Coordinates of C-alpha atoms and ligand atoms in Angstrom, one line a residue:
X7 CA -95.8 3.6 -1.8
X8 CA -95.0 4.5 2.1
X9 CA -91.8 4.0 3.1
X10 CA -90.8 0.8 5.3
X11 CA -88.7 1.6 8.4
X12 CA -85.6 0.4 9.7
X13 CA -86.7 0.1 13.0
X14 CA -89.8 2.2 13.9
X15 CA -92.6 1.8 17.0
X16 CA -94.7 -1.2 17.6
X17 CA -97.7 0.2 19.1
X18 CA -101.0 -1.4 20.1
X19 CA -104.6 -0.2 22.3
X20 CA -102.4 -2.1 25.4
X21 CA -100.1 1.4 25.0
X22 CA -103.0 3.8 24.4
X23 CA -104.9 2.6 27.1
X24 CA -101.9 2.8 29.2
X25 CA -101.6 6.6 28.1
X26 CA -104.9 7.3 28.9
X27 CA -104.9 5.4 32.8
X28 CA -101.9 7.7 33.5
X29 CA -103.7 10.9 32.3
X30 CA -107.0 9.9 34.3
X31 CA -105.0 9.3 37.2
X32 CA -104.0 12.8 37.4
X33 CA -99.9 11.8 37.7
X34 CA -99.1 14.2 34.9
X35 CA -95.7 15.2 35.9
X36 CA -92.2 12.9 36.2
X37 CA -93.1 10.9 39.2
X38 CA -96.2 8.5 40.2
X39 CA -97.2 5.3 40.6
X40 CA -97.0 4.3 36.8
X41 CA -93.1 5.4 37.1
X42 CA -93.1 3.2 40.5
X43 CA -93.9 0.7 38.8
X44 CA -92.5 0.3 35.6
X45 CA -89.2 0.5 37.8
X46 CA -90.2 -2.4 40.1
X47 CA -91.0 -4.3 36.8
X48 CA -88.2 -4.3 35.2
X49 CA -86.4 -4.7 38.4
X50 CA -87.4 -7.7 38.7
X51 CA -87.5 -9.0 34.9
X52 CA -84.0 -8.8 34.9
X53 CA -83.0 -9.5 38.5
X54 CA -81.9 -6.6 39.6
X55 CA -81.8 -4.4 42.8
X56 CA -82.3 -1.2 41.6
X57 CA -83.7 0.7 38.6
X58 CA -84.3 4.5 38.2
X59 CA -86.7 5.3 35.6
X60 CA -84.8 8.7 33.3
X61 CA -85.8 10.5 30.6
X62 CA -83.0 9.0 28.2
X63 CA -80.5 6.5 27.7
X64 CA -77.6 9.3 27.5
X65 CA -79.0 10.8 30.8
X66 CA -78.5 6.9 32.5
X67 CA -75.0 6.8 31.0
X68 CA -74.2 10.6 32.1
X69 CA -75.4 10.4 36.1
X70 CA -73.9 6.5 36.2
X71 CA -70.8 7.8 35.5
X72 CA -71.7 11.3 37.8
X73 CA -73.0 8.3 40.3
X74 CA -69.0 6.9 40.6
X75 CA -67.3 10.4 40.7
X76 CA -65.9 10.3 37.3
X77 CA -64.6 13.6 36.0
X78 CA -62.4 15.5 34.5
X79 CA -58.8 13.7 34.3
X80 CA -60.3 10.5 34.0
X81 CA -60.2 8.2 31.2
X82 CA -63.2 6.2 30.4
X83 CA -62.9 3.7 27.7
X84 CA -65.6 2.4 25.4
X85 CA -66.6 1.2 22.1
X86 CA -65.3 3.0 18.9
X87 CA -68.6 0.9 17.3
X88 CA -71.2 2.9 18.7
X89 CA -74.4 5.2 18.3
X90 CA -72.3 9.2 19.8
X91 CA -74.9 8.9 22.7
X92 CA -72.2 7.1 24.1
X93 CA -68.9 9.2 23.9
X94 CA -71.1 12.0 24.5
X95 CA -72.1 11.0 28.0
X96 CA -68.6 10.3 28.7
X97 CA -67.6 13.7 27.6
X98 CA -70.5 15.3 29.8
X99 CA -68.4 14.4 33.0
X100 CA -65.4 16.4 31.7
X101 CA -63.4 12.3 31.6
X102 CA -61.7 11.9 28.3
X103 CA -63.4 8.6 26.0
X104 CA -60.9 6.2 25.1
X105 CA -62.3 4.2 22.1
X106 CA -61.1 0.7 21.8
X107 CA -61.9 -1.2 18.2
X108 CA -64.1 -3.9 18.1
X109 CA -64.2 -8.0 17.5
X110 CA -64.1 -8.3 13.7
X111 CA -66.6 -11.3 14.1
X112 CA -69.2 -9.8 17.1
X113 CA -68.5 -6.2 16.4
X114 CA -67.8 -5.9 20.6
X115 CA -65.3 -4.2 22.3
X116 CA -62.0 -6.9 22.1
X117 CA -61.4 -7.5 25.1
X118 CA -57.6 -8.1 24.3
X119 CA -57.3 -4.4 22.8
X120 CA -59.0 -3.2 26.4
X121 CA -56.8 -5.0 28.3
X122 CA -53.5 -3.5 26.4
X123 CA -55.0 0.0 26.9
X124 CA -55.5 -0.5 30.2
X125 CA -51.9 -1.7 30.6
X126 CA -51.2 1.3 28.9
X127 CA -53.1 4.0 31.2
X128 CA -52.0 2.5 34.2
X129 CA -48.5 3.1 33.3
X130 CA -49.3 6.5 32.4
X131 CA -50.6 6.4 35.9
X132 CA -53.9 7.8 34.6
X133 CA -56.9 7.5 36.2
X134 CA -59.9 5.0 34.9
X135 CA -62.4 4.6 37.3
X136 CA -65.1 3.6 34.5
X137 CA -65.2 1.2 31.2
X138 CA -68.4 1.4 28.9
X139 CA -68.8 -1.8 27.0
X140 CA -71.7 -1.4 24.5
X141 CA -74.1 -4.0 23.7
X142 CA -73.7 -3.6 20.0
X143 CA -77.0 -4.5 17.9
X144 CA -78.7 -5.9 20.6
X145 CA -75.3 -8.5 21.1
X146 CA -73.8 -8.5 24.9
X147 CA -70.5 -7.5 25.4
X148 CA -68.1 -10.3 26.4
X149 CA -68.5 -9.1 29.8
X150 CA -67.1 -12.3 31.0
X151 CA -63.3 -11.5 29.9
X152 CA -64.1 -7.0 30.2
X153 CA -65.5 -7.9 34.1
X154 CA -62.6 -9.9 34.7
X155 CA -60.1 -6.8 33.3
X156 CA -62.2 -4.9 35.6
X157 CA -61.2 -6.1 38.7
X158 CA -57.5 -6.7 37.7
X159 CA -57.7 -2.9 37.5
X160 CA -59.6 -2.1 40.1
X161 CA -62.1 0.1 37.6
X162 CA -65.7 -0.6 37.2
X163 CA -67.8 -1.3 34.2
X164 CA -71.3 0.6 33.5
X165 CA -72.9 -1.6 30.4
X166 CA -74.4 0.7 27.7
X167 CA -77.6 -2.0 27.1
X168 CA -79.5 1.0 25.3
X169 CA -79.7 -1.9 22.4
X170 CA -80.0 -5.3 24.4
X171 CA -82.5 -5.4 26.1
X172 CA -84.0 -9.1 26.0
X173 CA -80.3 -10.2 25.2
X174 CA -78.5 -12.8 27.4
X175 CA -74.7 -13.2 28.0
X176 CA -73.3 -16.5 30.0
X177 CA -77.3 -17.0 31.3
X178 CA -77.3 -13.2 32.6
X179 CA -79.9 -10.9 31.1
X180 CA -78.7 -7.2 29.3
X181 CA -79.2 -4.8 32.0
X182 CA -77.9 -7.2 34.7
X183 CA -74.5 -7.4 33.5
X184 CA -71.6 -4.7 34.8
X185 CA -71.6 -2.7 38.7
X186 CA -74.4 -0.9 36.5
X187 CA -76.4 -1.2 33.2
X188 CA -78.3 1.3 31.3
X189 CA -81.6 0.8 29.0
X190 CA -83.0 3.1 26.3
X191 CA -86.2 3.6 25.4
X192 CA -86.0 5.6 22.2
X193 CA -88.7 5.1 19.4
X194 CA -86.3 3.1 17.5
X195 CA -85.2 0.5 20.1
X196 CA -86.7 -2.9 21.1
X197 CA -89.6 -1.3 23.2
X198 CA -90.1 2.4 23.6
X199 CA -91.3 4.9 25.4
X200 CA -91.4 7.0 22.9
X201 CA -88.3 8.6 24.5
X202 CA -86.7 7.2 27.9
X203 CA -84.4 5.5 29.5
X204 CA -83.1 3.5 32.6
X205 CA -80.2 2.9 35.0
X206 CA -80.1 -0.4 37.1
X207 CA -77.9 -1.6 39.9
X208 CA -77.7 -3.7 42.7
X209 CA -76.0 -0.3 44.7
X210 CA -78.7 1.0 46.7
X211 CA -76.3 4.3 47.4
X212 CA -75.1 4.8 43.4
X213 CA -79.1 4.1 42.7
X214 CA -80.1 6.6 45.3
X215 CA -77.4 9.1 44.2
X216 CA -78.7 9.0 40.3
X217 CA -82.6 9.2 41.6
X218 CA -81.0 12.5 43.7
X219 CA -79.2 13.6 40.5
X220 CA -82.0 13.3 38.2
X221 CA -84.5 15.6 40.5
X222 CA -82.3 18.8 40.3
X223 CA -80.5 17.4 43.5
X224 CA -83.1 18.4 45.6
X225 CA -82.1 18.4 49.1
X226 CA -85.1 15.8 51.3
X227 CA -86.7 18.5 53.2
X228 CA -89.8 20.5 52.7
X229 CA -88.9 23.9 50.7
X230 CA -86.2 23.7 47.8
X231 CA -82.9 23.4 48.8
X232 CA -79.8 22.3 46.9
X233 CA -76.2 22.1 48.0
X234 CA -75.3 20.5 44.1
X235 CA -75.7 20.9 40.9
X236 CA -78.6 18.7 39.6
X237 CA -80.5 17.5 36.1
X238 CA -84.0 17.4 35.3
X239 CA -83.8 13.7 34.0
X240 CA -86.4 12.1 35.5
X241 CA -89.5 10.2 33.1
X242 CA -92.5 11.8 32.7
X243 CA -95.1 9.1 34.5
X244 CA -97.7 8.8 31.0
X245 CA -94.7 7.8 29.5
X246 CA -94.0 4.9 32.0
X247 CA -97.3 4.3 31.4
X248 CA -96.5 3.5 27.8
X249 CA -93.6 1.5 29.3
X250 CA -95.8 -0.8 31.1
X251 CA -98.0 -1.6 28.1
X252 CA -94.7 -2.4 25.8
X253 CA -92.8 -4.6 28.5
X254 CA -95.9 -6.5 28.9
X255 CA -95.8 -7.4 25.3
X256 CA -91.8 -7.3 25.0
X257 CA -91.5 -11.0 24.2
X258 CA -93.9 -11.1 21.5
X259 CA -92.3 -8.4 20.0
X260 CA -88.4 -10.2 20.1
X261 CA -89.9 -13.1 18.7
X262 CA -91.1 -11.3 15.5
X263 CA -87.6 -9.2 15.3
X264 CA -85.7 -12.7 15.8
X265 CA -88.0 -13.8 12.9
X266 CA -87.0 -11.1 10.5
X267 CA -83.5 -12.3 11.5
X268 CA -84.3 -16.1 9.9
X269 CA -85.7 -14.6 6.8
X270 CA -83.1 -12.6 6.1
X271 CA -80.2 -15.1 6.8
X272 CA -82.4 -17.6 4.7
X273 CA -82.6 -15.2 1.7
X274 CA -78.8 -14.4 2.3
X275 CA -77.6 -17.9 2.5
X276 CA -77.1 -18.8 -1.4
X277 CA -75.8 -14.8 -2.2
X278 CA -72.1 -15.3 -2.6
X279 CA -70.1 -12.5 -0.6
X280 CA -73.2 -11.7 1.9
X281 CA -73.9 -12.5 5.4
X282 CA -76.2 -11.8 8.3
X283 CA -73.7 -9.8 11.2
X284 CA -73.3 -11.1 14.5
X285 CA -75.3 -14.4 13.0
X286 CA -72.4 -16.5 14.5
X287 CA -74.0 -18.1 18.4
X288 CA -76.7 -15.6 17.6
X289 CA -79.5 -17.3 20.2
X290 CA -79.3 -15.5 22.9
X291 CA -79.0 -11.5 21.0
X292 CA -82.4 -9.8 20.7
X293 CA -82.0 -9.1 17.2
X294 CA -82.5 -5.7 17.6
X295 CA -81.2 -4.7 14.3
X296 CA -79.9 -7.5 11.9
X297 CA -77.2 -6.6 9.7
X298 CA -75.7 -8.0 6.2
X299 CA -72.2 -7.6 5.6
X300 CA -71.1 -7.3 1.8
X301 CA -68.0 -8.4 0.4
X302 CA -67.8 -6.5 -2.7
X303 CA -64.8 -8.4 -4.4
X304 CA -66.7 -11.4 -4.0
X305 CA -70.6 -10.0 -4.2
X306 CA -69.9 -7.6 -7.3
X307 CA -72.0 -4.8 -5.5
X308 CA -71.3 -3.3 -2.4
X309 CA -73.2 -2.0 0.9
X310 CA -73.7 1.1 -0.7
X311 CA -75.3 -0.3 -3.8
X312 CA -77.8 -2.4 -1.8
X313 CA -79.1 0.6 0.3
X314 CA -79.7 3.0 -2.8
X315 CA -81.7 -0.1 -4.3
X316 CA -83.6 -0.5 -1.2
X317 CA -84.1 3.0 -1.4
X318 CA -85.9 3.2 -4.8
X319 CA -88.2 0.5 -3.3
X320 CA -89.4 2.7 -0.6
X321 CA -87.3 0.6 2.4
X322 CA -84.9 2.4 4.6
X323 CA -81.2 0.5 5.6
X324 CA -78.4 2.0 7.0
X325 CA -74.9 1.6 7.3
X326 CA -73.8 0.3 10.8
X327 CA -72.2 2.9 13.1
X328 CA -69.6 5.3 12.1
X329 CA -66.8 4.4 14.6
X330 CA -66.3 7.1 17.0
X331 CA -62.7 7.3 16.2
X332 CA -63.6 9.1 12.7
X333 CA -66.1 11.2 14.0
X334 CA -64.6 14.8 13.5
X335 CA -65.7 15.9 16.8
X336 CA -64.0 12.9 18.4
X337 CA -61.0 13.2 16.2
X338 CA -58.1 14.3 19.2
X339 CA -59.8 11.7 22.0
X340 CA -57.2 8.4 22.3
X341 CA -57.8 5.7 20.5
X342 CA -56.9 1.7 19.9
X343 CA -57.4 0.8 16.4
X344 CA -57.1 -2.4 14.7
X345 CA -59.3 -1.2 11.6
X346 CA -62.4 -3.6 12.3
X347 CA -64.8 -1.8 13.5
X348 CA -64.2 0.5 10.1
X349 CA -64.6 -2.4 7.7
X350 CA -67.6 -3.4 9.3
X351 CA -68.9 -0.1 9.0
X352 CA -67.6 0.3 5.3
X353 CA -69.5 -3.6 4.1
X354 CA -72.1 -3.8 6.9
X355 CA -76.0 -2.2 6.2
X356 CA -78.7 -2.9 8.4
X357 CA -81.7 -3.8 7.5
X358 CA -85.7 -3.2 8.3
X359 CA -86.1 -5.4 11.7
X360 CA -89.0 -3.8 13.4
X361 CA -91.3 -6.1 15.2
X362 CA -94.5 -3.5 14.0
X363 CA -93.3 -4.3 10.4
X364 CA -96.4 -6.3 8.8
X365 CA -96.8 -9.4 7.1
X366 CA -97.0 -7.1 3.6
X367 CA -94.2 -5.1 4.4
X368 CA -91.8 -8.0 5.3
X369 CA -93.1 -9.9 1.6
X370 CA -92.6 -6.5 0.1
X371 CA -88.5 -6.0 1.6
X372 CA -87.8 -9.6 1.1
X373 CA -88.8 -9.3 -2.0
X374 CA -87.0 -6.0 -3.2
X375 CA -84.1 -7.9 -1.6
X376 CA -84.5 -11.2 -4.0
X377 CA -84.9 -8.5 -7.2
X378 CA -81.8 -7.0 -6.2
X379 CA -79.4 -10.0 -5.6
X380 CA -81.4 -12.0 -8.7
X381 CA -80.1 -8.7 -11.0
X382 CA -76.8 -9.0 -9.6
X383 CA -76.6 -12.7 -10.5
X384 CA -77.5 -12.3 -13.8
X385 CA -75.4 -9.6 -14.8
X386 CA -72.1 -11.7 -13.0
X387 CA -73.6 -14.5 -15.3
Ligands
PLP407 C1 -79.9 4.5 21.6 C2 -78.6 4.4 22.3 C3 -78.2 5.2 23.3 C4 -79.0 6.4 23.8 O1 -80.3 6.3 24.2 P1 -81.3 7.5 24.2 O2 -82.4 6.9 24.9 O3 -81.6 7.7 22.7 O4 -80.6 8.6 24.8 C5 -77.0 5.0 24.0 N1 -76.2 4.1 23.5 C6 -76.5 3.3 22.5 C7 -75.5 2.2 22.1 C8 -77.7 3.4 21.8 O5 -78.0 2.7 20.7

């Protein structure tokens, strides 16, 4: 039996084809017109100024926080709920993360946690030019109430949208939202480029400066001259070629993840103890990943027991994110914890929500799914 996916490519001949322009057209290296243009694309999907194509999400989130100055002595808060690509960024710059628990509903950064932390840093008189919301799941960020914190502190919010894309917050597309946004392209995301990223902004000099950044920080003159320390960051141009191809067929592809969202909150719905995560006002996420939470005291079987069953079927699930806060390598950073983001990692598992999954292999997970709660009703019977 081959193994079903929690998230994996959706690929069609549009991509290869795309592949194979770029290669003809001789623009091997990072740079060229299919770069150009993927930018100017998704630029204008979304309504924004600026976009500068990169070769990963982390290398967005690392020069948009080298793009503001941030450094070491700085704080930076963000999400504890979130994939390390994050924190790691954040740590690149030398600026300490700050990790602020989450909503126990949305799974978000509360908003009334960041503003009590940065209540608390300013009287420390520390430093936070920068707050990294994350757009958890493929959910925005209340960046309503975080913007609004923003400004009271005179800081500035770059929006990790490495899982949104497609998402909508108060009729503002993900990758709009914050001074900046950042988009990943990784295999496992809503499109891919097999691996990339991108930073947007309506700041033609932070744009500029992160384009500068990501070519070594070449000096603009003829031989190579740098005055700065740079990063090779930019995205290869047959990859934006891929790029192209997927954001062409990007809405297709979140109405088949949104899809496997119904299915599963339909197959949920009569399973005492179980719900779909982040289900709650749930038009306008992408359904990048959708998640059941399992009461165990109320379900009989937990999280755990659900993804090993899964596993025997062949199907992959995972548990959401292990909060930053009890990572061991982020174990001395600062930290405002409530406990929610850990219970939703303890009872929440996500489940297969590729939009490349077929017709069989959605039958053949909903119906591992049905076998596994039907068991578990019978032996509570
Ligand atoms: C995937 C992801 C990233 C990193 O993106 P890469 O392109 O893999 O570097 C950053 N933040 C979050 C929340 C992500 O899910």
């Amino acid at each position: 039996m081959t193994s079903i996916l929690l998230s994996g490519p959706d690929m069609s001949d549009a991509e290869r084809a795309a592949v194979i322009t770029a290669f003809d057209s001789g623009w091997i290296a990072p740079l060229g017109p299919a770069v150009d243009a993927f930018e100017q694309k998704m630029a204008e999907r979304l309504g924004r100024r600026h976009a500068v194509a990169l070769s990963s999400g982390t290398a967005a989130l690392h020069l948009g926080l080298l793009a503001w100055g941030v450094g070491p002595g700085d704080v930076v808060p963000t999400a504890t709920m979130t994939f390390a690509a994050t924190a790691n960024a954040i740590t690149y710059t030398g600026a300490t993360p700050y990790f602020v628990d989450a909503d126990p509903e949305t799974g978000q950064m509360d908003p009334d946690l960041l503003e009590e932390v940065m209540s608390e840093l300013r009287r420390q008189r520390r430093p936070v030019p920068a707050i990294v919301p994350v757009d958890l799941l493929g959910r925005c960020a209340d960046y309503t109430r975080i913007g609004d914190i923003a400004r009271r502190y005179d800081s500035r919010v770059l929006a990790d949208s490495a899982e949104s894309l497609g998402a909508e917050h108060a009729g503002i597309p993900a990758g709009k939202h914050g001074d900046a946004a950042i988009l990943s392209f990784n295999g496992n995301k809503v499109m891919t480029t097999s691996g990339g990223g991108m930073y947007l902004t309506d700041d033609v000099a932070a744009a500029a400066r992160v384009r500068f950044l990501a070519t070594q920080a070449r000096e603009p003159v003829a031989h190579y001259e740098h005055r700065e320390i740079g990063y090779n960051y930019r995205l290869s141009n047959l990859l934006a070629g891929v790029g192209l191809a997927q954001l062409d067929r990007l809405d297709g592809m979140l109405e088949r993840r949104r899809d496997r969202r119904e299915a599963y909150a339909r197959l949920v719905a009569d399973v005492p103890g179980v719900e779909v995560f982040q289900r709650e006002d749930d038009e306008r996420d992408n359904c990048w990943l959708t998640a059941v939470l399992v009461d165990p005291e109320v379900a009989g079987f937990g999280a755990a027991d659900l993804e090993a069953a899964l596993r025997g079927a062949g199907i992959e699930s995972r548990p959401l994110w292990k909060p930053m806060h009890l990572q061991p390598v982020f174990e001395s950073a600062p930290a405002g914890i409530t406990g929610a983001a850990e219970r939703l990692f303890v009872t929440g598992l996500a489940l297969p929500s590729g939009s490349g999954l077929t017709g069989e292999e959605c039958a053949r997970v909903d119906s591992a799914l049905e076998d596994f709660f039907g068991s578990r009703a019978e032996r509570a019977a």
